[in-house]
Structures are given as C-alpha cells and as structure tokens.
Coordinates of C-alpha atoms in Angstrom, one line a residue:
R134 CA -0.1 0.0 -0.1
E135 CA 2.8 2.2 1.0
R136 CA 4.5 1.5 -2.4
E137 CA 1.3 2.3 -4.2
R138 CA 0.7 5.5 -2.3
E139 CA 4.3 6.6 -3.4
R140 CA 3.7 5.4 -7.3
E141 CA 0.5 7.4 -7.0
Q142 CA 2.1 10.7 -5.6
R143 CA 4.5 10.1 -8.3
E144 CA 2.1 10.0 -11.2
S145 CA 0.3 12.9 -9.7
A146 CA 3.4 15.4 -9.5
K147 CA 3.6 14.2 -13.1
T148 CA 0.5 15.1 -14.2
Q149 CA 0.4 18.6 -12.2
S150 CA 4.0 19.2 -14.3
K151 CA 2.5 18.3 -17.6
I152 CA -0.6 20.5 -16.9
I153 CA 1.6 23.4 -15.9
M154 CA 3.9 22.8 -18.4
A155 CA 1.0 22.8 -20.9
A156 CA -0.5 26.0 -19.6
S157 CA 2.7 28.1 -20.2
A158 CA 3.4 26.7 -23.5
S159 CA -0.3 27.8 -24.4
A160 CA 0.2 31.0 -23.3
L161 CA 3.5 31.6 -24.7
K162 CA 1.8 30.7 -28.1
T163 CA -1.0 33.1 -27.5
F164 CA 1.4 35.6 -26.8
R165 CA 3.4 35.3 -29.8
S166 CA 0.2 35.2 -32.1
K167 CA -0.4 38.8 -30.9
L168 CA 0.8 41.2 -33.6
L169 CA 0.9 44.6 -32.2
P170 CA 3.0 45.3 -29.2
I171 CA -0.1 46.8 -27.5
E172 CA -2.0 43.4 -28.0
K173 CA 1.0 41.7 -26.3
Y174 CA 1.1 43.9 -23.5
S175 CA -3.0 43.6 -22.9
F176 CA -2.4 39.6 -23.3
L177 CA 0.0 40.0 -20.4
R178 CA -2.1 41.7 -18.2
H179 CA -5.0 39.4 -18.8
L180 CA -2.9 36.7 -17.8
Q181 CA -1.7 38.6 -14.6
S182 CA -5.4 38.6 -13.7
A183 CA -6.6 35.5 -15.2
E184 CA -3.3 33.1 -14.3
P185 CA -0.8 35.0 -12.3
L186 CA 1.4 32.1 -11.6
T187 CA 1.4 31.1 -15.1
L188 CA 2.4 34.8 -16.3
Y189 CA 5.5 34.6 -13.9
R190 CA 6.6 31.3 -15.6
V191 CA 6.3 32.7 -19.0
L192 CA 8.1 35.9 -18.1
A193 CA 10.8 34.4 -16.1
A194 CA 11.6 31.5 -19.0
N195 CA 11.2 34.3 -21.6
A196 CA 12.6 37.4 -20.3
M197 CA 14.5 38.8 -23.0
E198 CA 11.3 38.3 -25.8
C199 CA 8.9 39.4 -23.1
L200 CA 10.6 42.5 -21.6
P201 CA 9.7 45.2 -24.1
F202 CA 6.1 44.4 -23.9
V203 CA 6.1 44.5 -20.1
Y204 CA 8.5 47.9 -19.9
T205 CA 9.9 50.1 -22.1
P206 CA 8.7 50.9 -25.0
T207 CA 5.3 49.3 -24.9
V208 CA 4.3 50.3 -21.1
G209 CA 4.6 54.2 -22.7
E210 CA 1.9 53.5 -25.2
A211 CA 0.1 51.6 -22.5
C212 CA 0.2 54.3 -20.0
E213 CA -1.3 57.0 -22.8
K214 CA -4.2 54.4 -23.6
Y215 CA -4.6 53.3 -19.6
H216 CA -8.1 54.8 -19.6
V217 CA -9.3 52.9 -22.8
L218 CA -7.7 49.5 -23.0
P219 CA -10.2 46.9 -21.8
A220 CA -7.2 45.0 -20.1
T221 CA -6.7 48.0 -17.8
K222 CA -10.1 48.2 -16.4
T223 CA -9.2 46.6 -13.7
S224 CA -6.2 48.0 -11.8
F225 CA -4.0 46.0 -9.4
G226 CA -3.1 49.1 -7.6
L227 CA -3.9 52.0 -5.1
F228 CA -5.1 55.1 -5.9
I229 CA -5.0 57.9 -3.6
N230 CA -6.6 61.5 -4.1
K231 CA -6.5 64.9 -2.3
G232 CA -10.2 63.4 -1.2
D233 CA -8.2 61.2 0.9
V234 CA -6.4 63.5 3.3
G235 CA -6.8 62.6 6.7
K236 CA -7.9 59.3 5.5
V237 CA -5.0 57.9 3.9
G238 CA -4.3 55.4 6.6
A239 CA -7.9 53.9 6.6
K240 CA -7.8 53.6 2.7
L241 CA -4.1 51.9 2.7
R242 CA -5.3 49.4 5.6
K243 CA -8.5 48.6 3.7
F244 CA -6.3 48.1 0.2
I245 CA -3.6 46.3 1.9
E246 CA -6.4 43.8 3.4
E247 CA -8.6 43.2 0.5
K248 CA -5.6 42.6 -1.7
D249 CA -3.6 40.6 0.5
K250 CA -0.7 42.7 1.1
E251 CA -0.3 42.4 4.8
D252 CA 3.4 41.5 4.4
V253 CA 4.2 44.1 1.7
K254 CA 8.1 44.8 1.3
V255 CA 8.2 47.2 -1.8
A256 CA 5.8 49.8 -3.2
V257 CA 6.1 51.6 -6.4
V258 CA 4.9 55.0 -6.0
T259 CA 4.1 57.8 -9.0
D260 CA 2.0 60.8 -9.4
G261 CA 1.8 60.5 -12.9
E262 CA 3.3 63.9 -13.9
R263 CA 6.5 62.8 -16.4
I264 CA 5.7 59.3 -17.3
L265 CA 8.6 58.4 -19.6
G266 CA 9.1 60.9 -22.2
L267 CA 5.3 61.6 -22.6
G268 CA 4.9 64.1 -19.7
D269 CA 2.1 64.5 -17.7
L270 CA -0.5 61.5 -18.0
G271 CA -2.3 61.7 -14.3
A272 CA -3.7 58.7 -13.1
N273 CA -2.8 56.7 -16.5
G274 CA 0.7 56.6 -14.5
M275 CA -0.6 53.7 -12.7
G276 CA 0.5 51.8 -15.6
I277 CA 4.5 52.3 -15.0
C278 CA 3.8 51.3 -11.4
E279 CA 2.4 48.3 -12.5
G280 CA 4.9 47.2 -15.0
K281 CA 7.5 47.9 -12.6
S282 CA 5.9 45.9 -10.1
M283 CA 5.8 42.8 -12.2
L284 CA 9.6 43.1 -12.7
Y285 CA 10.5 43.2 -9.0
T286 CA 8.9 39.9 -9.0
V287 CA 10.1 38.3 -12.6
F288 CA 13.6 40.1 -12.4
G289 CA 14.2 40.6 -8.5
G290 CA 12.7 37.3 -7.0
V291 CA 10.4 39.5 -4.8
D292 CA 6.8 37.4 -4.0
P293 CA 4.2 39.4 -5.7
R294 CA 2.4 39.4 -2.5
K295 CA 4.9 41.6 -1.3
V296 CA 4.8 44.2 -4.2
M297 CA 2.4 47.1 -4.6
S298 CA 2.0 49.7 -6.9
V299 CA 0.4 53.1 -5.8
C300 CA -0.8 56.3 -8.0
I301 CA -1.0 59.4 -6.0
D302 CA -3.6 61.4 -8.1
V303 CA -3.4 65.2 -7.8
G304 CA -4.8 65.7 -11.1
T305 CA -3.5 66.4 -14.4
E306 CA -2.2 69.5 -16.9
N307 CA -3.3 67.1 -19.9
E308 CA -6.4 68.5 -21.1
A309 CA -7.3 65.6 -23.5
L310 CA -7.2 63.1 -20.7
R311 CA -9.3 65.5 -18.6
A312 CA -12.1 65.7 -21.0
H313 CA -12.4 62.3 -22.1
E314 CA -15.1 60.5 -20.7
E315 CA -13.3 57.0 -19.6
Y316 CA -10.6 59.1 -17.9
R317 CA -10.6 57.6 -14.3
G318 CA -8.5 60.1 -12.5
L319 CA -9.3 63.6 -10.7
R320 CA -10.4 65.8 -13.6
E321 CA -8.8 69.2 -12.4
N322 CA -5.6 70.8 -12.8
R323 CA -3.0 69.5 -10.7
I324 CA -2.6 70.4 -7.1
R325 CA 0.9 71.9 -6.1
G326 CA 2.3 73.4 -3.0
E327 CA 1.3 72.7 0.4
M328 CA -1.8 70.8 -0.4
Y329 CA 0.9 68.4 -2.5
D330 CA 3.2 68.3 -0.2
E331 CA 0.3 67.5 2.7
L332 CA -0.9 64.7 0.5
V333 CA 2.2 62.8 -0.1
D334 CA 3.6 63.3 3.3
E335 CA 0.7 61.7 5.0
F336 CA 1.1 58.6 2.5
M337 CA 4.6 58.4 3.3
R338 CA 3.9 58.8 7.2
E339 CA 1.0 55.9 7.0
M340 CA 3.6 53.7 5.1
R341 CA 6.2 54.6 7.8
M342 CA 3.7 53.6 10.7
Q343 CA 2.1 50.4 9.1
K344 CA 4.9 49.0 7.0
P345 CA 8.1 50.5 8.2
S346 CA 10.2 48.2 6.4
C347 CA 8.3 48.6 3.2
L348 CA 10.8 50.2 0.4
I349 CA 9.2 52.8 -1.5
Q350 CA 10.5 53.4 -5.3
F351 CA 9.3 56.9 -6.4
E352 CA 8.6 56.6 -10.2
D353 CA 8.2 59.3 -12.8
F354 CA 7.7 62.3 -10.6
G355 CA 8.1 65.7 -12.3
N356 CA 11.3 67.8 -11.9
A357 CA 9.3 70.3 -9.5
N358 CA 8.8 67.8 -6.7
A359 CA 10.9 64.6 -7.9
F360 CA 14.2 66.0 -5.8
R361 CA 12.3 67.7 -3.1
V362 CA 10.1 64.5 -2.2
L363 CA 13.2 62.6 -2.2
E364 CA 15.2 64.5 0.0
N365 CA 12.4 65.0 2.5
H366 CA 12.1 61.3 3.0
R367 CA 15.3 59.2 2.2
R368 CA 16.5 59.2 5.4
V369 CA 13.7 58.3 7.6
Q370 CA 12.4 55.3 5.9
P371 CA 13.9 53.2 2.8
C372 CA 13.3 54.8 -0.4
F373 CA 14.7 55.7 -3.8
N374 CA 13.9 57.6 -6.8
D375 CA 14.2 55.5 -10.1
D376 CA 14.6 58.3 -12.5
I377 CA 17.1 60.0 -10.3
Q378 CA 19.1 57.0 -8.8
G379 CA 18.3 53.8 -10.7
T380 CA 18.9 55.6 -13.9
A381 CA 22.1 57.0 -12.7
C382 CA 23.1 53.6 -11.5
V383 CA 22.5 52.0 -14.9
T384 CA 24.3 54.7 -16.6
L385 CA 27.4 54.7 -14.5
A386 CA 27.8 51.2 -14.8
A387 CA 27.7 51.5 -18.9
L388 CA 30.3 54.2 -18.4
E389 CA 32.4 52.1 -16.4
A390 CA 32.1 49.1 -18.7
A391 CA 32.9 51.6 -21.6
L392 CA 35.9 52.9 -20.2
R393 CA 37.1 49.6 -18.9
E394 CA 37.6 48.3 -22.9
Q395 CA 39.4 51.4 -23.9
K396 CA 41.7 51.0 -20.5
K397 CA 40.9 54.3 -19.1
A398 CA 39.9 55.1 -15.9
L399 CA 36.9 57.0 -14.4
K400 CA 38.8 59.9 -13.4
D401 CA 39.9 60.6 -17.3
I402 CA 36.2 61.2 -18.2
T403 CA 34.5 64.3 -19.1
V404 CA 30.5 63.9 -19.6
L405 CA 28.5 66.6 -21.4
F406 CA 24.4 65.8 -20.5
Y407 CA 22.0 67.0 -23.2
G408 CA 19.2 67.7 -20.8
A409 CA 19.1 68.9 -17.2
G410 CA 16.1 67.5 -15.9
E411 CA 16.0 64.6 -12.9
A412 CA 17.4 61.6 -14.9
G413 CA 20.6 63.8 -16.1
V414 CA 21.2 65.4 -12.6
G415 CA 20.5 62.1 -11.0
I416 CA 23.5 60.6 -13.1
G417 CA 25.7 63.7 -12.5
E418 CA 25.7 63.5 -9.0
L419 CA 26.3 59.5 -8.6
V420 CA 29.3 60.0 -11.3
V421 CA 30.3 63.0 -9.2
R422 CA 30.1 60.5 -6.0
A423 CA 32.2 57.9 -8.1
L424 CA 34.8 60.2 -8.7
E425 CA 35.7 61.2 -5.2
K426 CA 35.4 57.6 -4.0
S427 CA 37.3 55.6 -6.5
G428 CA 39.1 58.6 -8.6
G429 CA 40.3 60.3 -5.8
L430 CA 39.1 63.6 -7.2
S431 CA 37.8 66.5 -5.0
H432 CA 34.0 67.3 -5.1
E433 CA 34.9 70.5 -7.0
E434 CA 37.3 68.9 -9.3
A435 CA 34.6 65.9 -9.7
K436 CA 31.8 68.3 -10.5
R437 CA 33.9 69.9 -13.3
R438 CA 34.0 66.6 -15.1
C439 CA 30.1 67.0 -15.8
F440 CA 28.5 69.7 -17.8
F441 CA 24.6 69.9 -18.9
M442 CA 22.9 71.8 -21.5
D443 CA 19.2 72.7 -21.0
S444 CA 16.7 74.4 -23.8
K445 CA 18.6 77.5 -23.4
G446 CA 22.2 76.5 -23.7
L447 CA 25.0 75.0 -21.7
V448 CA 24.3 75.3 -17.7
V449 CA 26.5 78.5 -16.4
K450 CA 26.9 80.6 -13.7
S451 CA 26.0 83.4 -15.6
R452 CA 22.2 81.9 -15.7
L453 CA 22.0 81.2 -12.0
H454 CA 19.2 83.9 -11.7
E455 CA 17.1 81.5 -14.0
L456 CA 18.2 77.8 -13.2
Q457 CA 16.0 75.5 -11.3
P458 CA 17.5 74.4 -8.1
H459 CA 18.5 71.0 -9.2
K460 CA 20.7 72.6 -12.0
I461 CA 22.7 74.8 -9.9
L462 CA 25.2 72.2 -8.5
F463 CA 26.4 71.7 -11.9
A464 CA 26.4 75.6 -13.1
H465 CA 30.2 76.1 -13.9
E466 CA 31.9 79.3 -14.3
Y467 CA 32.1 79.0 -18.1
E468 CA 31.1 81.1 -21.2
P469 CA 27.6 80.8 -22.6
V470 CA 27.0 78.1 -25.3
K471 CA 23.6 78.0 -27.2
D472 CA 24.2 74.9 -29.5
L473 CA 25.3 71.4 -29.1
K474 CA 27.8 71.3 -31.6
T475 CA 29.6 74.2 -30.4
A476 CA 29.4 72.9 -26.7
I477 CA 31.1 69.7 -27.8
T478 CA 34.0 71.4 -30.0
K479 CA 34.6 73.4 -26.6
L480 CA 34.3 71.0 -23.8
K481 CA 36.1 67.9 -25.8
P482 CA 33.8 65.3 -23.9
T483 CA 34.7 61.7 -23.5
A484 CA 30.9 60.9 -23.4
L485 CA 27.6 62.4 -24.7
I486 CA 24.7 61.5 -22.6
G487 CA 21.2 62.4 -23.9
V488 CA 18.3 62.7 -21.3
S489 CA 16.3 65.4 -23.5
T490 CA 13.4 63.4 -24.8
I491 CA 14.2 65.4 -28.0
H492 CA 14.2 62.9 -31.1
N493 CA 17.3 63.1 -33.4
A494 CA 19.0 65.6 -31.5
F495 CA 22.1 63.6 -31.8
D496 CA 22.5 64.5 -35.7
K497 CA 25.0 63.3 -38.1
E498 CA 27.1 66.7 -37.1
V499 CA 26.9 65.9 -33.4
I500 CA 28.0 62.4 -33.7
E501 CA 30.8 63.1 -36.4
T502 CA 32.0 65.9 -34.2
M503 CA 32.1 63.0 -31.1
S504 CA 33.9 60.9 -33.5
A505 CA 36.6 63.5 -34.3
L506 CA 37.5 63.8 -30.8
N507 CA 37.6 60.5 -29.6
E508 CA 39.0 57.3 -31.4
R509 CA 35.5 55.5 -29.6
P510 CA 33.0 58.2 -28.8
I511 CA 30.5 57.1 -26.0
I512 CA 27.3 58.2 -27.2
F513 CA 24.1 57.2 -25.0
P514 CA 20.8 58.5 -26.1
L515 CA 18.8 57.5 -22.9
S516 CA 15.4 59.3 -23.7
N517 CA 12.2 57.0 -23.6
P518 CA 10.4 55.7 -25.3
T519 CA 12.1 54.8 -28.6
S520 CA 10.0 58.1 -30.3
K521 CA 12.1 60.4 -28.0
A522 CA 15.5 58.9 -28.2
E523 CA 18.2 61.3 -29.3
C524 CA 19.5 59.1 -32.1
T525 CA 19.4 55.5 -33.3
F526 CA 21.7 52.7 -33.0
E527 CA 22.1 52.9 -37.2
D528 CA 22.8 56.3 -37.3
A529 CA 25.3 56.3 -34.3
M530 CA 27.3 53.4 -36.1
K531 CA 27.2 55.1 -39.4
Y532 CA 28.3 58.4 -38.5
S533 CA 31.0 57.3 -36.3
N534 CA 32.1 54.7 -38.7
D535 CA 31.2 52.2 -36.5
K536 CA 33.4 52.8 -33.8
V537 CA 30.8 54.4 -31.2
I538 CA 30.3 52.7 -27.5
F539 CA 26.3 53.0 -27.6
A540 CA 23.7 52.4 -25.1
S541 CA 20.2 53.6 -25.1
G542 CA 17.2 53.9 -23.0
S543 CA 15.1 51.6 -25.4
P544 CA 15.8 48.8 -27.5
F545 CA 17.2 49.0 -31.1
P546 CA 18.3 46.7 -33.8
S547 CA 21.5 45.5 -34.3
V548 CA 23.6 46.6 -37.0
V549 CA 26.6 44.8 -39.2
R550 CA 29.8 46.3 -38.4
R551 CA 31.0 47.1 -41.9
E552 CA 34.9 46.7 -41.6
D553 CA 34.5 42.8 -40.7
G554 CA 31.0 41.9 -41.0
V555 CA 30.4 41.2 -37.4
E556 CA 26.6 41.8 -35.9
I557 CA 26.7 44.6 -33.3
F558 CA 24.4 44.6 -30.5
P559 CA 23.1 48.0 -29.0
A560 CA 23.2 48.1 -25.4
Q561 CA 20.3 48.9 -23.6
A562 CA 20.9 51.2 -20.5
N563 CA 17.6 49.5 -18.8
N564 CA 17.0 50.5 -15.6
A565 CA 15.8 47.0 -15.1
Y566 CA 19.0 45.9 -14.1
V567 CA 19.1 47.9 -11.1
F568 CA 15.9 48.5 -9.3
P569 CA 15.0 45.1 -9.0
A570 CA 18.2 44.0 -7.4
V571 CA 18.3 47.1 -5.2
G572 CA 14.7 46.2 -3.9
L573 CA 15.5 42.6 -3.2
A574 CA 18.4 43.8 -1.2
S575 CA 16.6 46.2 0.7
V576 CA 14.0 43.2 1.5
V577 CA 16.3 40.5 2.3
A578 CA 18.7 42.8 4.5
D579 CA 15.4 44.7 5.9
C580 CA 17.1 48.0 5.0
K581 CA 16.5 51.2 6.9
E582 CA 17.9 53.8 4.3
I583 CA 19.0 53.5 0.8
T584 CA 22.1 55.4 0.3
D585 CA 24.3 56.6 -2.9
D586 CA 26.8 54.1 -1.7
H587 CA 24.7 51.1 -2.4
F588 CA 24.0 52.3 -5.9
L589 CA 27.8 52.6 -6.3
V590 CA 28.1 49.2 -5.5
A591 CA 25.5 47.9 -7.7
A592 CA 27.1 50.0 -10.7
E593 CA 30.4 48.4 -10.1
T594 CA 29.0 45.1 -10.1
L595 CA 27.2 45.5 -13.2
A596 CA 29.8 46.9 -14.9
A597 CA 32.1 43.9 -14.0
L598 CA 30.0 41.2 -15.5
A599 CA 30.4 42.2 -19.2
S600 CA 34.0 41.1 -20.5
N601 CA 35.9 43.1 -23.4
D602 CA 34.9 40.5 -25.8
D603 CA 31.1 41.2 -24.9
I604 CA 31.8 45.1 -25.3
D605 CA 33.2 44.7 -28.8
R606 CA 29.9 43.2 -29.7
G607 CA 28.2 46.0 -28.2
Y608 CA 27.0 44.4 -24.9
L609 CA 27.9 46.3 -22.0
F610 CA 25.7 44.4 -19.5
P611 CA 24.7 40.8 -20.1
D612 CA 21.5 39.7 -22.0
F613 CA 18.5 39.7 -19.9
T614 CA 18.2 35.8 -20.4
E615 CA 20.8 35.9 -17.3
I616 CA 19.0 38.4 -15.4
E617 CA 18.4 35.9 -12.3
D618 CA 22.4 35.5 -12.0
V619 CA 22.8 39.3 -12.6
T620 CA 20.2 40.1 -9.9
A621 CA 21.5 37.8 -7.5
K622 CA 25.2 39.0 -7.8
I623 CA 24.2 42.7 -7.7
A624 CA 21.9 42.4 -4.9
A625 CA 24.4 40.1 -2.8
N626 CA 27.1 43.0 -3.1
V627 CA 24.6 45.5 -2.0
I628 CA 23.2 43.4 0.9
E629 CA 27.1 42.9 2.2
K630 CA 27.2 46.6 1.9
M631 CA 24.4 47.3 4.1
T632 CA 25.4 44.8 6.9
K633 CA 28.6 47.0 7.0
D634 CA 27.6 50.3 7.0
G635 CA 24.8 49.7 9.6
T636 CA 21.9 50.3 7.4
G637 CA 20.9 46.4 7.3
R638 CA 18.8 45.1 10.1
M639 CA 19.6 41.4 9.6
T640 CA 19.2 39.3 12.4
Q641 CA 22.6 37.7 13.7
E642 CA 21.4 34.1 12.7
E643 CA 21.0 35.4 9.0
L644 CA 24.2 37.5 9.0
S645 CA 25.9 34.4 10.3
E646 CA 24.5 32.4 7.5
A647 CA 25.6 35.0 4.6
K648 CA 29.0 34.9 6.0
R649 CA 29.1 31.0 6.1
D650 CA 27.6 30.4 2.8
G651 CA 28.3 33.0 1.0
F652 CA 26.1 36.9 0.5
E653 CA 25.1 35.4 -3.2
S654 CA 24.1 32.1 -1.9
F655 CA 22.5 33.6 0.9
T656 CA 20.6 36.0 -1.4
R657 CA 19.6 33.0 -4.0
K658 CA 17.9 31.1 -1.2
R659 CA 15.7 34.2 -0.8
M660 CA 14.7 35.0 -4.4
W661 CA 10.7 33.9 -5.2
K662 CA 9.9 31.9 -7.8
P663 CA 6.7 30.8 -9.1
P664 CA 5.7 27.0 -7.6
P665 CA 6.0 24.4 -8.6
E666 CA 9.4 25.0 -9.9
V667 CA 9.4 23.1 -13.3
S668 CA 11.6 22.9 -16.5
H669 CA 10.8 25.6 -19.3
A670 CA 12.7 23.9 -21.8
R671 CA 9.9 23.1 -24.1
L672 CA 8.9 26.6 -24.5

C-alpha cells in the first residue's frame, strides 16, 4: 500500500507538471500570436488577472522576449491608453487623491487587507506627472507602477504578494485626458505647493507607521517635486527615486564598462549631458560621487567633469538667476554656449549622454564631431520611449564609422559592422538591471535607508559582468536571459554593503548564514519563484 501511495503521488506530480507546462506553452503561443505590441501587453495583463503563476513562469523563462511588452517601450503606449484599454479596466494598484487627505491610513489598510498585501515589502509610487518622455499622464501613470511591480517579481525575485503599486492622483495638466469620458483620474489641474506636500507626506507617514520596512520606489515624479520628495523622506524610511538614482546607476555602470574596454579610468572622463532634468542630474551626482570615491578627486574637481545643456544652452553660472534648484550644482564658471555642436567642440567630452526626450538631437554633425574628438566616442541616447531617443543605433554606427560605444534607454535592432561583417548589438541601459536587485537587497537586508553608496556598489557589480569581447560586440551588460544571475550578484554585494554600513537590519542568525555560505548563495535562497518549479525547456 505504501508503494502504491508513493507511485500515485509520483504520477500525480508528473500530471501536475504536464498541466503547468501545457498552460505555460499555451500562454506563450497566444502571446506570440499577437501582432501589435499593445496587444501583447494587454494579453499579459489578462494573464496576470486570470493565471498569475502562469504569467510569472512565462516571463521568467522568456525574459528577453517579453521585457519590451512589460516595460519600455510598450508601457509608454499602455500608459497613454490606460483609460481606454479593456485590459486595464481593473487596476492592480491603489489610487490616492486629494479627497483622501486625513483618511489615507484607512484607505491604505483597506487596500492591504483586500489585496492580501499584509507582508508588503516594496511599493512603487507615482504621481503621474512625467511618465517616461511622454509628460503628464495623471492617473494613467498607474501603468508604469504596475509594470515595474511585475519586474520586481520576475527579475528581482520578490514575491508578488509583497509588491504593491500606488498612484497619488493630484490631477493632470493634460487637457485631452481630463476631457475624455473614460478617464478615471481627477478631472482638474494638478494641485501643487502645500496641499500636494500634505498628501504625499501623509501617505509616506502612513507607510512608515503601518509598514516601516517597506521600500518605497518613487517613479516618474516631475522635476518640480522629484528631488524635494526624495530628500524629504530618504533618511527616515527606505526609499529611492528610480528616475534619479536607478537611471544614474545603470548609466554609471555603462560608463565604467565602456572605459574599461578602452583601458581608461573613470577619473579620465568628461561627460556632457544633453538635458538637465532629474534623470540627467541624478546621473551627474552619482558620477561625482564615484569620482570622489574611486577617482580620488575633490568634490569641485569631480563636478567639473560633468557639464549640462538645457533648452537655453550650457548650464553656467551667468544663468544662476534663471536656473531651477537642481541644476545649480552643475552651473560652472564658463562662457555661455547655445548649441550642442559648439559645446562638444569646446568641452571635448569623452561621453555624450542624452536625457532630453528630443528625437534626433544627436544628428550626423553631432555624432561626427564626437567621433573626431574620440577614437571610440561614448554616446548614450537614454530618452524613452524609442520615439524620444536622441539618435538610433544605426545612425550612431554610420556617422561614427562603426566606432561608437552605445547604450540607449529603449531597444534598437543590431547593425552589421562594415569592417568585418560582425553583427553588433546595441546595449540597453535599462533600469531593470538595477532597481529589482536594489529592491531585493532592501527586502533581504531589512534596510532602513537606501544610500548613494548602495547604488555605487550596484554599478560596479553590473559593470564588471561584461567582458571586453562582449563590449566589442556592443554588450555593455549581460543579456536579459541571465537576469536572475545578474540580480543575485548585484543584490548580494549591496546586501553585504548594507550589513557593513549599518543600514541593514539582518538578524545575527541571518548574518552568520550569509558569512558562512556567501552572500550570493544566501540571496539566491530568498529569491521567489513561481511554485512548483518546473523545466521551461519546451517553451
């Protein structure tokens, strides 16, 4: 009887495995049958509602193929159409608006209870003002939070029950959305000033009281609020702004990988940023921090390696009276320069980074000027989505005579190098390499504060994962098919840093285990996977 019972259990397990395999294979087949990107996105949303474990199995096994339809570039279109897409009629997240002032705590408790988020460890939060390069999308910004929440699970190994999405709806300046009969957000202009701060502060205070260990990721806040909100809260609870710090981290990693291939040190670099918003300034601040720590430069010397251009020209001290506060740090004593080509000629930058959302800003003249100054020009058009990128990979290769070291925010097709016929692949400086790993590290280490040094460790780890041969083929980062390993390595090093700098709050037993088994092994054991674990080979 015992043997018969064991045999039945084995047969039952095999049957269950086959059912799971069949469900995943069927879902992937349906996904691939969809022709338009937004149709693929909508199918994945449907799967998330109907069969969430199947969704996570499919995404985990086919990360490279599915990523563009979960995140950039398709998530941009999804946010623009969020109010009319059938697949988004049911939101997975929490909406908070100005009518909730004084009642945020109760609304938060109700959401957590109804959505089984009692053990929430990560919250992705937006106010919808600056969604990618698409501007103010108001409550439709929930789409970006839901996409990133999904990546915390698929790439970061955080249990989906421990991740939540939040949109703080304070209105929108988008008149077309306000007028649309199906728009679900506040139909009024954005609230600003004290009323805005009161609502955000109440939400953050309630999170601190109800879920003190929960990491808050700020997502796509506008320049007017992003830096202030981050500074107001970063030292009292674990939080970071992905547009400021996540983008900075992956870009710094790309710079370090590119320089290593040229046998140059970070201290040898001069960077010109085209665009001076939160993403660009965030990169500049982290580059400065890296130059101070690893390059041995003073703070002032490090700042002088980063120059910015905004819509009115080079950011210089003679313009202090008109500059937004976040730009003043990089306002140098330098002559005014109005156009990009002249700025490149005068400053002779090693790297040109686009964070302007101006399509084709890096034209033939700009790329050729960079190429005349550098044997291998570093050109990173980081603006999202693809329609906002400063240049394409094809143009960067063509006008640099195939010498460019390239990374973009959104994906581009490969190009055949004319010299030897080798296929060269454009690196994607995608925050998805970083924020899931930092989030996982915060969860595992029970971190009380996310610091810039944690992002430096993440950048150094990511940069070291690409070989010189990889870089020669265009790969500044590992392929997304390796994302589980990438996440584990980055998170492990960040966790170790957290234990050393006192921001981590692991128990003595956990710390002993991590030291005994190694931080990477310790981290991998705590990465969530959809149960039961089965082979995806047939997919």
